[in-house]
Amino acid sequence: MEKDREAGAPPVRLAFRFGYLGDRFGGSQVQAEERTVEGEFIAACIRCELFTDFREARFQTGGRTDRGVHARGQVAAFTTHAPDRAIKALNWQLPPDIWVNGYAEVEPPFNPRYAARSRTYRYYFPPRGLDLHSMADAAQIFLGTHDFSAFARIQGKDPRRTVHSIRVAAEDGLAFIEVRGESFLWHMVRYMAASLLLAGQARISRDDIARHLETGEKCCHTPAPAFGLVLWDVDCGIVFAPIPPDSRTERHLGQLRDRHAVMERICSVFEESIG
């Protein structure tokens, strides 16, 4: 698409796949007193004159992340009369710690939160001193549908969730837990990661995790730190056309992959917090 649609043309609903480094955000959801991912994304759209009111444009994302949590494959959608400008200009208007890397035209009712078939998270940590085989074995306890009261902050929500897949692996000098499900409770993946880290340190067993899952008694006093968590993918059944990354985007993708110094803090912070 070489130019914006002609004046008077019907608006177009666009979905964007995007990522961000969560270190300097107070979470993803718009908040009046905090710098947030959605707040910066909406501000960039307004600077590009893609819309003037995010509510009228029905700006929506595929889910929320907490303070300090990162994303690789989050999805945002909004309606605009200037789709070509959106595709070309958003990366220039977004701050350095947010980038878009794919887009698609979607149907007018599309809402990424409700269209999401599954969400995938990764929790990264340094593999030093951890038995990854024991962690991988213990992780299988979480597969299927369970009451996750022992591994989340419920806040009045239905504690039953379904984990479609989970694995423990290592790449580029870091280990990670990757878990996929339709939806997750608050801090659920971080509590799961905390318990698996303990299993990797031989401080709890596979059977201990199974017992806590069955009884609902908390397995850990605190979730694993937020800065190790990445929203890896939101699957809305969309094929995204790629937006070629600029040098800035490549740099930040590299930072997301190569966070050795930050990840070295995870075990020590976690160990201190559980004492």
mmCIF file with all atom_site columns, N, CA and C in Angstrom, residues 18-29 31 34-41 65-71 94-99:
data_model
loop_
_atom_site.group_PDB
_atom_site.id
_atom_site.type_symbol
_atom_site.label_atom_id
_atom_site.label_alt_id
_atom_site.label_comp_id
_atom_site.label_asym_id
_atom_site.label_entity_id
_atom_site.label_seq_id
_atom_site.pdbx_PDB_ins_code
_atom_site.Cartn_x
_atom_site.Cartn_y
_atom_site.Cartn_z
_atom_site.occupancy
_atom_site.B_iso_or_equiv
_atom_site.pdbx_formal_charge
_atom_site.auth_seq_id
_atom_site.auth_comp_id
_atom_site.auth_asym_id
_atom_site.auth_atom_id
_atom_site.pdbx_PDB_model_num
ATOM 1   N N  . PHE A 1 18 ? 3.242  -6.606 18.385 1.00 0.00 ? 18 PHE A N  1
ATOM 2   C CA . PHE A 1 18 ? 4.276  -5.705 18.886 1.00 0.00 ? 18 PHE A CA 1
ATOM 3   C C  . PHE A 1 18 ? 4.956  -6.270 20.120 1.00 0.00 ? 18 PHE A C  1
ATOM 4   N N  . GLY A 1 19 ? 6.118  -5.706 20.420 1.00 0.00 ? 19 GLY A N  1
ATOM 5   C CA . GLY A 1 19 ? 6.879  -6.108 21.595 1.00 0.00 ? 19 GLY A CA 1
ATOM 6   C C  . GLY A 1 19 ? 7.290  -4.895 22.393 1.00 0.00 ? 19 GLY A C  1
ATOM 7   N N  . TYR A 1 20 ? 7.754  -5.135 23.604 1.00 0.00 ? 20 TYR A N  1
ATOM 8   C CA . TYR A 1 20 ? 8.242  -4.044 24.447 1.00 0.00 ? 20 TYR A CA 1
ATOM 9   C C  . TYR A 1 20 ? 9.138  -4.590 25.548 1.00 0.00 ? 20 TYR A C  1
ATOM 10  N N  . LEU A 1 21 ? 10.028 -3.734 26.010 1.00 0.00 ? 21 LEU A N  1
ATOM 11  C CA . LEU A 1 21 ? 10.829 -4.002 27.198 1.00 0.00 ? 21 LEU A CA 1
ATOM 12  C C  . LEU A 1 21 ? 10.104 -3.370 28.380 1.00 0.00 ? 21 LEU A C  1
ATOM 13  N N  . GLY A 1 22 ? 9.771  -4.174 29.375 1.00 0.00 ? 22 GLY A N  1
ATOM 14  C CA . GLY A 1 22 ? 8.879  -3.692 30.430 1.00 0.00 ? 22 GLY A CA 1
ATOM 15  C C  . GLY A 1 22 ? 9.530  -2.952 31.572 1.00 0.00 ? 22 GLY A C  1
ATOM 16  N N  . ASP A 1 23 ? 10.859 -2.805 31.536 1.00 0.00 ? 23 ASP A N  1
ATOM 17  C CA . ASP A 1 23 ? 11.575 -2.260 32.691 1.00 0.00 ? 23 ASP A CA 1
ATOM 18  C C  . ASP A 1 23 ? 11.083 -0.896 33.138 1.00 0.00 ? 23 ASP A C  1
ATOM 19  N N  . ARG A 1 24 ? 10.748 -0.024 32.196 1.00 0.00 ? 24 ARG A N  1
ATOM 20  C CA . ARG A 1 24 ? 10.410 1.364  32.522 1.00 0.00 ? 24 ARG A CA 1
ATOM 21  C C  . ARG A 1 24 ? 8.911  1.650  32.430 1.00 0.00 ? 24 ARG A C  1
ATOM 22  N N  . PHE A 1 25 ? 8.100  0.589  32.451 1.00 0.00 ? 25 PHE A N  1
ATOM 23  C CA . PHE A 1 25 ? 6.651  0.764  32.416 1.00 0.00 ? 25 PHE A CA 1
ATOM 24  C C  . PHE A 1 25 ? 6.022  0.330  33.729 1.00 0.00 ? 25 PHE A C  1
ATOM 25  N N  . GLY A 1 26 ? 4.976  1.036  34.124 1.00 0.00 ? 26 GLY A N  1
ATOM 26  C CA . GLY A 1 26 ? 4.206  0.648  35.307 1.00 0.00 ? 26 GLY A CA 1
ATOM 27  C C  . GLY A 1 26 ? 3.149  -0.369 34.974 1.00 0.00 ? 26 GLY A C  1
ATOM 28  N N  . GLY A 1 27 ? 3.396  -1.227 33.987 1.00 0.00 ? 27 GLY A N  1
ATOM 29  C CA . GLY A 1 27 ? 2.428  -2.198 33.503 1.00 0.00 ? 27 GLY A CA 1
ATOM 30  C C  . GLY A 1 27 ? 1.991  -1.828 32.105 1.00 0.00 ? 27 GLY A C  1
ATOM 31  N N  . SER A 1 28 ? 1.117  -2.634 31.527 1.00 0.00 ? 28 SER A N  1
ATOM 32  C CA . SER A 1 28 ? 0.680  -2.374 30.159 1.00 0.00 ? 28 SER A CA 1
ATOM 33  C C  . SER A 1 28 ? -0.588 -1.530 30.087 1.00 0.00 ? 28 SER A C  1
ATOM 34  N N  . GLN A 1 29 ? -1.495 -1.691 31.051 1.00 0.00 ? 29 GLN A N  1
ATOM 35  C CA . GLN A 1 29 ? -2.794 -1.019 30.985 1.00 0.00 ? 29 GLN A CA 1
ATOM 36  C C  . GLN A 1 29 ? -2.671 0.475  31.285 1.00 0.00 ? 29 GLN A C  1
ATOM 37  N N  . GLN A 1 31 ? -2.917 3.936  32.820 1.00 0.00 ? 31 GLN A N  1
ATOM 38  C CA . GLN A 1 31 ? -3.105 4.445  34.179 1.00 0.00 ? 31 GLN A CA 1
ATOM 39  C C  . GLN A 1 31 ? -2.786 5.941  34.170 1.00 0.00 ? 31 GLN A C  1
ATOM 40  N N  . GLU A 1 34 ? 0.918  6.751  35.728 1.00 0.00 ? 34 GLU A N  1
ATOM 41  C CA . GLU A 1 34 ? 2.051  5.886  35.404 1.00 0.00 ? 34 GLU A CA 1
ATOM 42  C C  . GLU A 1 34 ? 2.355  5.920  33.909 1.00 0.00 ? 34 GLU A C  1
ATOM 43  N N  . ARG A 1 35 ? 3.627  5.716  33.571 1.00 0.00 ? 35 ARG A N  1
ATOM 44  C CA . ARG A 1 35 ? 3.996  5.473  32.174 1.00 0.00 ? 35 ARG A CA 1
ATOM 45  C C  . ARG A 1 35 ? 3.655  4.019  31.863 1.00 0.00 ? 35 ARG A C  1
ATOM 46  N N  . THR A 1 36 ? 2.782  3.789  30.871 1.00 0.00 ? 36 THR A N  1
ATOM 47  C CA . THR A 1 36 ? 2.334  2.444  30.547 1.00 0.00 ? 36 THR A CA 1
ATOM 48  C C  . THR A 1 36 ? 2.508  2.168  29.054 1.00 0.00 ? 36 THR A C  1
ATOM 49  N N  . VAL A 1 37 ? 2.489  0.891  28.709 1.00 0.00 ? 37 VAL A N  1
ATOM 50  C CA . VAL A 1 37 ? 2.644  0.492  27.310 1.00 0.00 ? 37 VAL A CA 1
ATOM 51  C C  . VAL A 1 37 ? 1.476  1.024  26.481 1.00 0.00 ? 37 VAL A C  1
ATOM 52  N N  . GLU A 1 38 ? 0.248  0.790  26.945 1.00 0.00 ? 38 GLU A N  1
ATOM 53  C CA . GLU A 1 38 ? -0.903 1.263  26.193 1.00 0.00 ? 38 GLU A CA 1
ATOM 54  C C  . GLU A 1 38 ? -0.912 2.782  26.083 1.00 0.00 ? 38 GLU A C  1
ATOM 55  N N  . GLY A 1 39 ? -0.544 3.466  27.153 1.00 0.00 ? 39 GLY A N  1
ATOM 56  C CA . GLY A 1 39 ? -0.516 4.923  27.124 1.00 0.00 ? 39 GLY A CA 1
ATOM 57  C C  . GLY A 1 39 ? 0.438  5.452  26.069 1.00 0.00 ? 39 GLY A C  1
ATOM 58  N N  . GLU A 1 40 ? 1.633  4.860  25.973 1.00 0.00 ? 40 GLU A N  1
ATOM 59  C CA . GLU A 1 40 ? 2.610  5.296  24.974 1.00 0.00 ? 40 GLU A CA 1
ATOM 60  C C  . GLU A 1 40 ? 2.160  4.926  23.555 1.00 0.00 ? 40 GLU A C  1
ATOM 61  N N  . PHE A 1 41 ? 1.544  3.765  23.408 1.00 0.00 ? 41 PHE A N  1
ATOM 62  C CA . PHE A 1 41 ? 1.074  3.328  22.089 1.00 0.00 ? 41 PHE A CA 1
ATOM 63  C C  . PHE A 1 41 ? -0.039 4.260  21.602 1.00 0.00 ? 41 PHE A C  1
ATOM 64  N N  . THR A 1 65 ? -0.135 -6.961 31.082 1.00 0.00 ? 65 THR A N  1
ATOM 65  C CA . THR A 1 65 ? 1.058  -7.442 31.761 1.00 0.00 ? 65 THR A CA 1
ATOM 66  C C  . THR A 1 65 ? 1.384  -6.498 32.911 1.00 0.00 ? 65 THR A C  1
ATOM 67  N N  . ASP A 1 66 ? 2.030  -7.043 33.927 1.00 0.00 ? 66 ASP A N  1
ATOM 68  C CA . ASP A 1 66 ? 2.363  -6.271 35.123 1.00 0.00 ? 66 ASP A CA 1
ATOM 69  C C  . ASP A 1 66 ? 3.600  -5.416 34.915 1.00 0.00 ? 66 ASP A C  1
ATOM 70  N N  . ARG A 1 67 ? 3.846  -4.558 35.889 1.00 0.00 ? 67 ARG A N  1
ATOM 71  C CA . ARG A 1 67 ? 5.057  -3.740 35.911 1.00 0.00 ? 67 ARG A CA 1
ATOM 72  C C  . ARG A 1 67 ? 6.294  -4.624 35.726 1.00 0.00 ? 67 ARG A C  1
ATOM 73  N N  . GLY A 1 68 ? 7.164  -4.252 34.796 1.00 0.00 ? 68 GLY A N  1
ATOM 74  C CA . GLY A 1 68 ? 8.423  -4.966 34.612 1.00 0.00 ? 68 GLY A CA 1
ATOM 75  C C  . GLY A 1 68 ? 8.375  -6.157 33.687 1.00 0.00 ? 68 GLY A C  1
ATOM 76  N N  . VAL A 1 69 ? 7.182  -6.578 33.266 1.00 0.00 ? 69 VAL A N  1
ATOM 77  C CA . VAL A 1 69 ? 7.053  -7.737 32.377 1.00 0.00 ? 69 VAL A CA 1
ATOM 78  C C  . VAL A 1 69 ? 7.245  -7.280 30.927 1.00 0.00 ? 69 VAL A C  1
ATOM 79  N N  . HIS A 1 70 ? 7.910  -8.098 30.115 1.00 0.00 ? 70 HIS A N  1
ATOM 80  C CA . HIS A 1 70 ? 8.214  -7.770 28.732 1.00 0.00 ? 70 HIS A CA 1
ATOM 81  C C  . HIS A 1 70 ? 7.248  -8.492 27.786 1.00 0.00 ? 70 HIS A C  1
ATOM 82  N N  . ALA A 1 71 ? 7.309  -8.134 26.508 1.00 0.00 ? 71 ALA A N  1
ATOM 83  C CA . ALA A 1 71 ? 6.505  -8.832 25.504 1.00 0.00 ? 71 ALA A CA 1
ATOM 84  C C  . ALA A 1 71 ? 7.276  -8.943 24.204 1.00 0.00 ? 71 ALA A C  1
ATOM 85  N N  . LEU A 1 94 ? 6.641  5.497  18.034 1.00 0.00 ? 94 LEU A N  1
ATOM 86  C CA . LEU A 1 94 ? 6.690  4.774  19.296 1.00 0.00 ? 94 LEU A CA 1
ATOM 87  C C  . LEU A 1 94 ? 8.005  5.058  20.021 1.00 0.00 ? 94 LEU A C  1
ATOM 88  N N  . PRO A 1 95 ? 8.008  5.005  21.349 1.00 0.00 ? 95 PRO A N  1
ATOM 89  C CA . PRO A 1 95 ? 9.262  5.201  22.086 1.00 0.00 ? 95 PRO A CA 1
ATOM 90  C C  . PRO A 1 95 ? 10.209 4.029  21.838 1.00 0.00 ? 95 PRO A C  1
ATOM 91  N N  . PRO A 1 96 ? 11.490 4.192  22.172 1.00 0.00 ? 96 PRO A N  1
ATOM 92  C CA . PRO A 1 96 ? 12.483 3.162  21.837 1.00 0.00 ? 96 PRO A CA 1
ATOM 93  C C  . PRO A 1 96 ? 12.222 1.797  22.454 1.00 0.00 ? 96 PRO A C  1
ATOM 94  N N  . ASP A 1 97 ? 11.439 1.719  23.548 1.00 0.00 ? 97 ASP A N  1
ATOM 95  C CA . ASP A 1 97 ? 11.225 0.422  24.190 1.00 0.00 ? 97 ASP A CA 1
ATOM 96  C C  . ASP A 1 97 ? 9.913  -0.244 23.785 1.00 0.00 ? 97 ASP A C  1
ATOM 97  N N  . ILE A 1 98 ? 9.282  0.233  22.701 1.00 0.00 ? 98 ILE A N  1
ATOM 98  C CA . ILE A 1 98 ? 8.136  -0.443 22.090 1.00 0.00 ? 98 ILE A CA 1
ATOM 99  C C  . ILE A 1 98 ? 8.379  -0.501 20.593 1.00 0.00 ? 98 ILE A C  1
ATOM 100 N N  . TRP A 1 99 ? 8.041  -1.619 19.952 1.00 0.00 ? 99 TRP A N  1
ATOM 101 C CA . TRP A 1 99 ? 8.194  -1.719 18.507 1.00 0.00 ? 99 TRP A CA 1
ATOM 102 C C  . TRP A 1 99 ? 7.085  -2.597 17.932 1.00 0.00 ? 99 TRP A C  1
#
